[in-house]
C-alpha atoms as a printed R data frame, in Angstrom:
   type eleno elety resid chain resno       x       y       z
1  ATOM     1    CA   MET     A     1 148.673  72.644  90.636
2  ATOM     2    CA   ARG     A     2 146.003  74.639  92.476
3  ATOM     3    CA   ASN     A     3 144.713  73.782  95.871
4  ATOM     4    CA   THR     A     4 140.934  73.699  95.945
5  ATOM     5    CA   VAL     A     5 138.850  74.717  98.921
6  ATOM     6    CA   GLN     A     6 135.480  73.098  99.364
7  ATOM     7    CA   ILE     A     7 132.819  74.953 101.312
8  ATOM     8    CA   ASP     A     8 129.393  73.753 102.368
9  ATOM     9    CA   ALA     A     9 126.109  75.489 101.781
10 ATOM    10    CA   LYS     A    10 126.191  77.233 105.185
11 ATOM    11    CA   GLN     A    11 129.543  78.744 104.498
12 ATOM    12    CA   SER     A    12 128.485  79.719 101.027
13 ATOM    13    CA   ARG     A    13 125.429  81.579 102.305
14 ATOM    14    CA   ALA     A    14 127.535  83.416 104.851
15 ATOM    15    CA   ILE     A    15 129.906  84.572 102.117
16 ATOM    16    CA   VAL     A    16 127.041  85.700  99.893
17 ATOM    17    CA   ALA     A    17 125.520  87.611 102.877
18 ATOM    18    CA   GLU     A    18 128.779  89.355 103.678
19 ATOM    19    CA   ILE     A    19 129.284  90.328 100.009
20 ATOM    20    CA   GLY     A    20 125.790  91.753  99.989
21 ATOM    21    CA   GLU     A    21 126.333  93.750 103.130
22 ATOM    22    CA   ARG     A    22 129.538  95.262 101.719
23 ATOM    23    CA   LEU     A    23 127.902  96.126  98.324
24 ATOM    24    CA   ARG     A    24 124.631  97.701  99.809
25 ATOM    25    CA   PRO     A    25 126.206 101.072 100.782
26 ATOM    26    CA   TRP     A    26 127.960 101.347  97.326
27 ATOM    27    CA   MET     A    27 124.753 100.475  95.473
28 ATOM    28    CA   ALA     A    28 122.798 103.100  97.308
29 ATOM    29    CA   VAL     A    29 125.145 105.770  95.799
30 ATOM    30    CA   GLU     A    30 125.323 104.454  92.205
31 ATOM    31    CA   SER     A    31 122.215 104.604  90.095
32 ATOM    32    CA   GLU     A    32 123.425 102.215  87.415
33 ATOM    33    CA   LEU     A    33 125.901  99.417  87.930
34 ATOM    34    CA   PRO     A    34 128.699  98.589  85.552
35 ATOM    35    CA   PRO     A    35 127.829  95.642  83.264
36 ATOM    36    CA   ALA     A    36 130.604  93.499  84.778
37 ATOM    37    CA   LEU     A    37 129.228  93.893  88.281
38 ATOM    38    CA   THR     A    38 125.657  93.293  87.104
39 ATOM    39    CA   SER     A    39 126.788  90.041  85.573
40 ATOM    40    CA   LEU     A    40 128.611  89.020  88.822
41 ATOM    41    CA   LEU     A    41 125.483  89.880  90.879
42 ATOM    42    CA   GLU     A    42 123.360  87.764  88.616
43 ATOM    43    CA   ARG     A    43 125.736  84.846  89.032
44 ATOM    44    CA   LEU     A    44 125.676  85.405  92.820
45 ATOM    45    CA   ARG     A    45 121.849  85.435  92.872
46 ATOM    46    CA   ALA     A    46 121.755  82.186  90.889
47 ATOM    47    CA   SER     A    47 124.231  80.566  93.182
48 ATOM    48    CA   GLU     A    48 122.275  81.666  96.256
49 ATOM    49    CA   ASP     A    49 119.013  80.283  94.725
50 ATOM    50    CA   ARG     A    50 120.708  76.965  94.138
51 ATOM    51    CA   ALA     A    51 122.011  76.844  97.713
52 ATOM    52    CA   THR     A    52 118.652  77.701  99.290
53 ATOM    53    CA   SER     A    53 116.762  75.127  97.150
54 ATOM    54    CA   ARG     A    54 118.773  72.220  98.573
């Protein structure tokens, strides 16, 4: 059985911000992102939109 960790909106936004900070330098070098990364970024944006609309 897996242990689940529940995080609140504030923690979620902090995680999203940190991921963004770490991806920014890499994205500046690459002109086109791999499809898998593009998909993950879209999911991240949607998650962030849901978190900020609450």
